[in-house]
Tab-separated table of C-alpha atoms in Angstrom:
chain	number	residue	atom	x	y	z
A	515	UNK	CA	35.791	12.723	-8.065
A	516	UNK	CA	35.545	16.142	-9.636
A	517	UNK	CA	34.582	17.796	-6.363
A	518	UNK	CA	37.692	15.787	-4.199
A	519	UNK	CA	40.026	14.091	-6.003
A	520	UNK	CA	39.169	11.063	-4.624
A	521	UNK	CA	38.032	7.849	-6.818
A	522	UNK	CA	34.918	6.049	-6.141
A	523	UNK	CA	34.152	2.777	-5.991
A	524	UNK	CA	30.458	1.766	-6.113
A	525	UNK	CA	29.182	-2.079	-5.821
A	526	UNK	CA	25.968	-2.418	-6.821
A	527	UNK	CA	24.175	-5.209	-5.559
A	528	UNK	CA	20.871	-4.566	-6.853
A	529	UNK	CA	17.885	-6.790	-8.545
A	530	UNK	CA	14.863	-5.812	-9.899
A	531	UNK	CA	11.443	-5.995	-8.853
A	532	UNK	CA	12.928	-7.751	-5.954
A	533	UNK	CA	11.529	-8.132	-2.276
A	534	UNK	CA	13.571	-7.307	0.498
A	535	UNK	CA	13.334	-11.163	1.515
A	536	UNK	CA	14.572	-12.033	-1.987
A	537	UNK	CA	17.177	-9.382	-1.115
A	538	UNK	CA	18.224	-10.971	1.991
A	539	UNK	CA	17.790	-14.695	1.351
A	540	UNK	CA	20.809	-15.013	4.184
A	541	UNK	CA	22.257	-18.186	4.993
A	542	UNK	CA	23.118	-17.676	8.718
A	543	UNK	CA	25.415	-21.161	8.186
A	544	UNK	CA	27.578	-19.128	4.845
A	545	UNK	CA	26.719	-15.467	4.539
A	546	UNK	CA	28.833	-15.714	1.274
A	547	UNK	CA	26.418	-18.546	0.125
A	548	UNK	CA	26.858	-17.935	-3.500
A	549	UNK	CA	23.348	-19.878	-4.424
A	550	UNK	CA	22.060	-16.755	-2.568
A	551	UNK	CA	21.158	-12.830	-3.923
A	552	UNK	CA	23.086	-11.576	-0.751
A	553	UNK	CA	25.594	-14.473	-0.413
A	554	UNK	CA	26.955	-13.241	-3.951
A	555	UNK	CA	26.540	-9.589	-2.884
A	556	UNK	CA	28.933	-10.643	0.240
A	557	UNK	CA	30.956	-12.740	-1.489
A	558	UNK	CA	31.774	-9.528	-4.050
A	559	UNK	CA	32.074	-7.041	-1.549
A	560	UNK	CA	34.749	-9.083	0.126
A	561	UNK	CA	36.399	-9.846	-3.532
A	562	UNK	CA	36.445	-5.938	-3.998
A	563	UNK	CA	38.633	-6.049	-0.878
A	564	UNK	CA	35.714	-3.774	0.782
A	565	UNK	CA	35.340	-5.919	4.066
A	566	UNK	CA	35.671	-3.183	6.737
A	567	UNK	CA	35.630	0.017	3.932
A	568	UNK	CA	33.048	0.392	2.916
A	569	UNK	CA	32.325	4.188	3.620
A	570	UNK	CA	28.425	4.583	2.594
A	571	UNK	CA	25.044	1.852	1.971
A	572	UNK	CA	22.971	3.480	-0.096
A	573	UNK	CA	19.180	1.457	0.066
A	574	UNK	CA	16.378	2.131	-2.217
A	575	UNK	CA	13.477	-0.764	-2.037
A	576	UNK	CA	10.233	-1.367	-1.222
A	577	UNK	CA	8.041	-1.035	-4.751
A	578	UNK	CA	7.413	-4.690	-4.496
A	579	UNK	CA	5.862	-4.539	-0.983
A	580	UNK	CA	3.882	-1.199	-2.338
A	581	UNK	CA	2.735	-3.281	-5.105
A	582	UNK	CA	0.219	-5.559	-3.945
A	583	UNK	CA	1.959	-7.228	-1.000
A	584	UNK	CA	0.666	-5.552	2.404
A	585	UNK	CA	2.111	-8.668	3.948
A	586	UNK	CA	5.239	-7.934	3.037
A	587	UNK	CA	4.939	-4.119	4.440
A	588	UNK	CA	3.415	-5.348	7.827
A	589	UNK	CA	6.898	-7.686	7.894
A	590	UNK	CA	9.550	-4.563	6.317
A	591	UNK	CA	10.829	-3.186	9.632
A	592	UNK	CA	12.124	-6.448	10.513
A	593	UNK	CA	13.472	-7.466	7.732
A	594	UNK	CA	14.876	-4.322	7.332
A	595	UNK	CA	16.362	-4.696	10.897
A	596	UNK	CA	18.390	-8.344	10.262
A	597	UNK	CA	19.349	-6.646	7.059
A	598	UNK	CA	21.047	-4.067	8.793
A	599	UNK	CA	22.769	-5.681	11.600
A	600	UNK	CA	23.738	-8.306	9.101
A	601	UNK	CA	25.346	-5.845	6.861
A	602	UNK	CA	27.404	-4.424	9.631
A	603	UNK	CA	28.599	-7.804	11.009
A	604	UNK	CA	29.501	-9.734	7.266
A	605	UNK	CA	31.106	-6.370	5.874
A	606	UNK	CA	32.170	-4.842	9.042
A	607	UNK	CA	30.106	-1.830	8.113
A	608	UNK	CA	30.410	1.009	10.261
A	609	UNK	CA	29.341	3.944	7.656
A	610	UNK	CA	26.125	5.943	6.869
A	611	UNK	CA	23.022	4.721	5.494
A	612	UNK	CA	20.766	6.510	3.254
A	613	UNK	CA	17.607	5.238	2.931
A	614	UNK	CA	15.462	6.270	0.607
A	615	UNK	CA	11.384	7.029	1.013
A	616	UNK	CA	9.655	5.046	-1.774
A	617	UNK	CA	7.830	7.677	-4.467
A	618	UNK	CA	4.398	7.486	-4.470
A	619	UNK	CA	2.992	4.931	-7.476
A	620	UNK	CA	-0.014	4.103	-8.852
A	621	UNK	CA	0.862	0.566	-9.935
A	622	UNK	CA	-1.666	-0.655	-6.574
A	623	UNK	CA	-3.935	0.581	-4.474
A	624	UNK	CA	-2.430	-0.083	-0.799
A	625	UNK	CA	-2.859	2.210	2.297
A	626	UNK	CA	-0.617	0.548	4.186
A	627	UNK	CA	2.176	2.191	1.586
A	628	UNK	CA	1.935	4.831	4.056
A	629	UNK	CA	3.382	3.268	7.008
A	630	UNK	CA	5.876	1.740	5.227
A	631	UNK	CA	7.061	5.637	4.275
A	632	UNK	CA	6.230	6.717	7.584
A	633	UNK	CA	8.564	3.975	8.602
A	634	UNK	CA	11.302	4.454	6.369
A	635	UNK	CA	11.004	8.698	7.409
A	636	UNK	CA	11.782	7.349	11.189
A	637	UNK	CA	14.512	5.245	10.366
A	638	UNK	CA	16.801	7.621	11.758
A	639	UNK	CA	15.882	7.776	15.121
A	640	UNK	CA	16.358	3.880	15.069
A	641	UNK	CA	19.542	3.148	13.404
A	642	UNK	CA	23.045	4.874	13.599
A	643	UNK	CA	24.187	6.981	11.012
A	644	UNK	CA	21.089	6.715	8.924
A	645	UNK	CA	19.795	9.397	6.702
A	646	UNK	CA	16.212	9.190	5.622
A	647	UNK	CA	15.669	10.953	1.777
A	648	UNK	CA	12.636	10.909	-0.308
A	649	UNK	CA	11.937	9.961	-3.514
A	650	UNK	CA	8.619	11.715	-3.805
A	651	UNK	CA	8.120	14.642	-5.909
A	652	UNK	CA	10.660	13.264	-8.441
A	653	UNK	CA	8.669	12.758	-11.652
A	654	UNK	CA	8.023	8.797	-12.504
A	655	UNK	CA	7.241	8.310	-16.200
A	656	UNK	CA	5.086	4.883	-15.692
A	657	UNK	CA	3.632	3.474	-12.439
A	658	UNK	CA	6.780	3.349	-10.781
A	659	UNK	CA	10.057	4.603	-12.175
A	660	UNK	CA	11.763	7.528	-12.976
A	661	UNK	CA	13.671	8.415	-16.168
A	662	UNK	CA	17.535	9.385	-16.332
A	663	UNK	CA	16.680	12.810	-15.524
A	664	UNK	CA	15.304	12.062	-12.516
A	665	UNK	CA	17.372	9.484	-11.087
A	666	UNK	CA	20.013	12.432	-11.886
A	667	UNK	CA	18.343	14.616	-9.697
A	668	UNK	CA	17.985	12.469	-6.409
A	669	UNK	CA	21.660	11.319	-7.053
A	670	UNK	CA	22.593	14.944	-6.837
A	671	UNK	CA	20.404	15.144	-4.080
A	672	UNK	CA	21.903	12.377	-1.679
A	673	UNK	CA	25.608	12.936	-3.387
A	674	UNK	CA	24.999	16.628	-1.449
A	675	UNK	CA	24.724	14.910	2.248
A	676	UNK	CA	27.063	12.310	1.424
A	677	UNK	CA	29.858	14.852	0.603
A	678	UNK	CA	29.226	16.371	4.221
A	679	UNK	CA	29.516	12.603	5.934
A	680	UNK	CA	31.896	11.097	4.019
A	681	UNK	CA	34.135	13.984	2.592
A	682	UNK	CA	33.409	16.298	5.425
A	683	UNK	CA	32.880	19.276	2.863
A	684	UNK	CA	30.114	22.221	3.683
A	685	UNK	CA	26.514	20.954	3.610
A	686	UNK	CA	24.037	23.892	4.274
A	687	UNK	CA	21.114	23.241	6.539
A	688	UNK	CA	18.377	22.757	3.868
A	689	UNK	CA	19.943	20.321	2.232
A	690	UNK	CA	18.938	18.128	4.494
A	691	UNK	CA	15.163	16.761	3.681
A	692	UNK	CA	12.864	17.878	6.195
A	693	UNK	CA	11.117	15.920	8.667
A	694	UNK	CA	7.993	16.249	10.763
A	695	UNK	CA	9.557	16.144	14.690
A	696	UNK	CA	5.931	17.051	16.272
A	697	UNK	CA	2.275	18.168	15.656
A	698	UNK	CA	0.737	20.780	18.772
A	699	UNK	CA	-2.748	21.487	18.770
A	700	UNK	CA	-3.377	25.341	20.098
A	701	UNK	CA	-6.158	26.040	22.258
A	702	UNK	CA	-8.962	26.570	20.263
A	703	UNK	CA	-8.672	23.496	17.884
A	704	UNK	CA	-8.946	25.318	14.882
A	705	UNK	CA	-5.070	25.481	14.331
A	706	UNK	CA	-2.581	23.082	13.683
A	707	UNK	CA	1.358	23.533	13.709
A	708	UNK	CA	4.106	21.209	11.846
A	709	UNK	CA	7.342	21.349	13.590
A	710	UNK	CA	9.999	20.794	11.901
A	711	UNK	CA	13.533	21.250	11.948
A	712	UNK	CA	14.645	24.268	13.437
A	713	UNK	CA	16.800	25.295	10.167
A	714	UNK	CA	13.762	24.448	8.373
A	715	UNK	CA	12.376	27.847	6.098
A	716	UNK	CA	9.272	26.671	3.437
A	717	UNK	CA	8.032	28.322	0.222
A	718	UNK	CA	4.675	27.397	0.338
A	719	UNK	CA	3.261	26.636	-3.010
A	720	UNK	CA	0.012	28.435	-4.926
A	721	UNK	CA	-2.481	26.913	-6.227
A	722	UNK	CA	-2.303	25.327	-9.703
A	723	UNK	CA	-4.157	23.518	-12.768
A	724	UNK	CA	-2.744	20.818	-14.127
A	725	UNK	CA	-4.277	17.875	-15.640
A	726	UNK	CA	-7.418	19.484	-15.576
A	727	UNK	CA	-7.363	19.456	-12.192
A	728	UNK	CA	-7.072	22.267	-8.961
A	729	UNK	CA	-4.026	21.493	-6.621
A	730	UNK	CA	-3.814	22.782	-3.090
A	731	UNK	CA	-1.578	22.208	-0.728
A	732	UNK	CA	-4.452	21.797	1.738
A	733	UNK	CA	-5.550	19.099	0.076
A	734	UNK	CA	-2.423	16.806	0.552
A	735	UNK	CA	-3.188	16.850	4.417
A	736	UNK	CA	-5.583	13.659	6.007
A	737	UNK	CA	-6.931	15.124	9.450
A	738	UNK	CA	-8.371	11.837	10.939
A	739	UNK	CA	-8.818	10.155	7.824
A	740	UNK	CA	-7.333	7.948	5.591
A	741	UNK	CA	-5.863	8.575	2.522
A	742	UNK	CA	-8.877	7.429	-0.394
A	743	UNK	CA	-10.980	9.980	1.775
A	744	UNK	CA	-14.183	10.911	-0.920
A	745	UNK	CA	-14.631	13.660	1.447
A	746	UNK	CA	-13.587	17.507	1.698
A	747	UNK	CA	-10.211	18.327	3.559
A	748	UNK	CA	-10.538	19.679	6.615
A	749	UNK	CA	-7.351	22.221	5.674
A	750	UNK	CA	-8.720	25.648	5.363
A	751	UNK	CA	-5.185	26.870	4.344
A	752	UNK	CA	-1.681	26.320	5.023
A	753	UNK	CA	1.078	29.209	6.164
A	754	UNK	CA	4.370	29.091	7.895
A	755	UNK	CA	5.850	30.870	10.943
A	756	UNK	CA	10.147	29.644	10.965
A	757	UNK	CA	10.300	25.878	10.873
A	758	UNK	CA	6.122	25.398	11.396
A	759	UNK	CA	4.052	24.381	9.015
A	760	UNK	CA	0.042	25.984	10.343
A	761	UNK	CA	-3.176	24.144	9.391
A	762	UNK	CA	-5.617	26.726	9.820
A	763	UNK	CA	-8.815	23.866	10.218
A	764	UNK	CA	-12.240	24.284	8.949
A	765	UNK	CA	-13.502	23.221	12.289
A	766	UNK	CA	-11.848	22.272	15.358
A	767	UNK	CA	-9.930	18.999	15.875
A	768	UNK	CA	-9.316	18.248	19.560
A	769	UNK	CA	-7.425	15.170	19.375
A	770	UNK	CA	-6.269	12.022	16.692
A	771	UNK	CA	-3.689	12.157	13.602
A	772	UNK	CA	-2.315	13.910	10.563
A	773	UNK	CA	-1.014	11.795	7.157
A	774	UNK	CA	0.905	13.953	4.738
A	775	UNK	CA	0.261	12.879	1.533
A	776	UNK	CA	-1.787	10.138	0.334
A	777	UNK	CA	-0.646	6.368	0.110
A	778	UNK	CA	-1.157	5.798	-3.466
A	779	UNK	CA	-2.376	7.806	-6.508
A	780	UNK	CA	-4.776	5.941	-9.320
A	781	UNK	CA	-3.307	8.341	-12.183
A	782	UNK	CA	-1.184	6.356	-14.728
A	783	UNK	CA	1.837	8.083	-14.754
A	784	UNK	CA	1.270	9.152	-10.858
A	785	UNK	CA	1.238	12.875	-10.448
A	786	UNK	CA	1.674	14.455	-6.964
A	787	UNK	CA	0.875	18.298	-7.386
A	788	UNK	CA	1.317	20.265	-4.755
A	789	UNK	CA	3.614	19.712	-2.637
A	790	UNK	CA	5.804	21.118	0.834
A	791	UNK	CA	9.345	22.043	0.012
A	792	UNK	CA	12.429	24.003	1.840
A	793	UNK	CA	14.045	27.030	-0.136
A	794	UNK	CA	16.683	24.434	-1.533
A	795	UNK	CA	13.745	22.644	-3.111
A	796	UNK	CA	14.254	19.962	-0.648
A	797	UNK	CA	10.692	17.909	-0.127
A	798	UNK	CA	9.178	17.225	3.303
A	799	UNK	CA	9.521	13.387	3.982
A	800	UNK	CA	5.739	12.079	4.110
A	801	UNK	CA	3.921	10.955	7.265
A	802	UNK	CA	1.193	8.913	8.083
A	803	UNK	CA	-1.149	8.996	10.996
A	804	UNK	CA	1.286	10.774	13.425
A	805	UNK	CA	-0.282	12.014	16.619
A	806	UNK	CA	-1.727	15.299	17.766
A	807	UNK	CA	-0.334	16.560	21.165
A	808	UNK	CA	-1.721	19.492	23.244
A	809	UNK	CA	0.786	22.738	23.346
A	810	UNK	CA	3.804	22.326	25.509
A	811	UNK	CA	4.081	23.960	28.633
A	812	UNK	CA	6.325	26.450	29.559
A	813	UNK	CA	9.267	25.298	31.008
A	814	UNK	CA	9.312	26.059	35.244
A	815	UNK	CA	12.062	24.729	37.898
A	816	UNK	CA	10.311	23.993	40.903
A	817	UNK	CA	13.190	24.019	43.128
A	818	UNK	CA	16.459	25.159	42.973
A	819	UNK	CA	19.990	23.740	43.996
A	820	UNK	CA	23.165	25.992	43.356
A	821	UNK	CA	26.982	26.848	43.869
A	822	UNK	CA	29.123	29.292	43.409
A	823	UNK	CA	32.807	29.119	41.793
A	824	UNK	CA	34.230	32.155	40.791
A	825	UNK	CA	31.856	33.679	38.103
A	826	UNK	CA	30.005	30.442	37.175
A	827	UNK	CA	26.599	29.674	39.047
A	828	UNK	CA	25.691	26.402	38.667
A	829	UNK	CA	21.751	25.244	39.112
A	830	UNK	CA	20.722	21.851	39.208
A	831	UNK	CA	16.883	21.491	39.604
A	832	UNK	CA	15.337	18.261	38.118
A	833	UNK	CA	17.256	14.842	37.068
A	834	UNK	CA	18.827	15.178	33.736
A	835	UNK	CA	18.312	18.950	33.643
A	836	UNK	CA	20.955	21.187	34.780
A	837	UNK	CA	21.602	24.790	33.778
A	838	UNK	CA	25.340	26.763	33.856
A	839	UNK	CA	25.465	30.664	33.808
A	840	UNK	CA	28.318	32.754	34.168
A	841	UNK	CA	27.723	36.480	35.674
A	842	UNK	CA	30.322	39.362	34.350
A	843	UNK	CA	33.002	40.600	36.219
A	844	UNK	CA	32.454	43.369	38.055
């Protein structure tokens, strides 16, 4: 309101320690069931005179999957995906949707809590208007919450891409979190590039001690592995070209995966060291297991269709590709 001008009205339909199917305990017969978590979450939203309003969902869950119920995780994405289209169809939602990627906890010891992140990072390219933010590298004082202070900070954090979408003020580049889009292998195997967004620019972070303990960057990378590897990284060291991220490997790796970040930490509070951030401080979302592709090839037209009009030249090669140049006057 400070920034705009413009009151704010937040609902918060929240429980804690709550599964996303005690979240969404929808009955299909009376979405406004009020002997139901979301039937009185409905029921309020449409009390609030919100029905068909409502400008932004903001959707942070998921520590009770990541704490002992792999079940659950296996499940999330479809859950997740009634939940959504239910939202839009009982509130007439049509807004954005930040979701946020779970912090990494130490309360249980669960690889699959990286696919669920993994999932959550992709959400995206699934969903309209979704944002995908991440909760990791925000300090958590026990084995899975943060204090004020930190629930401050990723408040800030979303409340700066939210005043883009919403309030259609100035968001720069880098304050949006950045995400993996692709992993090339060069030739010789030994070398490993990140790409990320293209208005993506890293500060790569030195070494440290802390808790008696040495923390790399190179270490936070899984090259065919899972995440409770006992063995060395393969990471030699990490440097960035642009919006790449390089893995300069130990030895080469031909084919198979990279995780970012491991799925869990045994450390009570969890502490994540090292890790990849833009120059707005913005952390990389975490992956898990995404796949290694060969280098792409240069792009070629191997045949060629045109017309003239004027000073355009038009080229149509390919389906779906097409190409428009305009020559100067002369």
């Amino acid at each position: 309101m400070q920034e705009t001008g413009i009151p704010t009205c937040i609902i918060n339909g929240a429980q804690g320690g709550a599964s996303i199917n005690q979240l969404f305990d929808r009955n299909s017969q009376n979405p406004t069931d009020l002997s139901t978590t979301y039937g009185r979450f409905i029921a309020r939203m449409q009390q609030a005179g919100a029905k068909g309003h409502v400008r932004a969902f903001l959707w942070r869950q998921g520590e009770n999957e990541l704490c002992g119920n792999p079940g659950g995780v296996i499940q999330y994405p479809q859950r997740f995906t009634s939940l959504y289209q239910a939202i839009q169809n009982d509130i007439d939602f049509n807004g954005h949707f930040y979701n946020v990627q779970l912090a990494i906890q130490s309360c249980f010891s669960l690889e699959e809590g990286g696919l669920l992140r993994d999932w959550i990072r992709r959400t995206p390219l699934l969903f309209p208007r979704m944002r995908a933010v991440t909760a990791i590298g925000i300090p958590i004082y026990d084995g899975a919450h943060h204090d004020r202070q930190g629930h401050e900070q990723l408040t800030n954090e979303i409340y700066r891409l939210l005043r883009g979408d919403v309030y259609h003020l100035t968001v720069l580049p880098e304050e949006h979190f950045p995400t993996v889009q692709r992993i090339e292998r060069h030739n010789d195997g030994h070398r490993l590039d990140l790409v990320f967004q293209e208005n993506q620019r890293f500060i790569i972070p030195n070494d440290s001690v802390i808790l008696n303990r040495v923390w790399k960057i190179a270490d936070q990378f899984f090259i065919n592995q899972v995440t409770s590897r006992t063995e060395p990284s393969l990471v030699e060291s990490v440097t960035q070209e642009r919006n790449r991220i390089i893995l300069h490997l130990k030895k080469s790796v031909n084919s198979g995966f990279v995780t970012y970040l491991p799925s869990f930490l045994t450390t009570d509070p969890p502490f994540i060291g090292a890790l990849l951030s833009n120059r707005l401080g913005r952390r990389a979302l975490s992956f898990y297991q995404l796949p290694i592709h060969p280098p792409l090839l240069p792009p070629h037209l191997d045949s060629v269709w045109y017309q003239t009009i004027g000073t355009h030249l038009f080229v149509q090669s390919l389906p779906d590709f097409s190409l428009e140049a305009q020559r100067p006057l002369s």
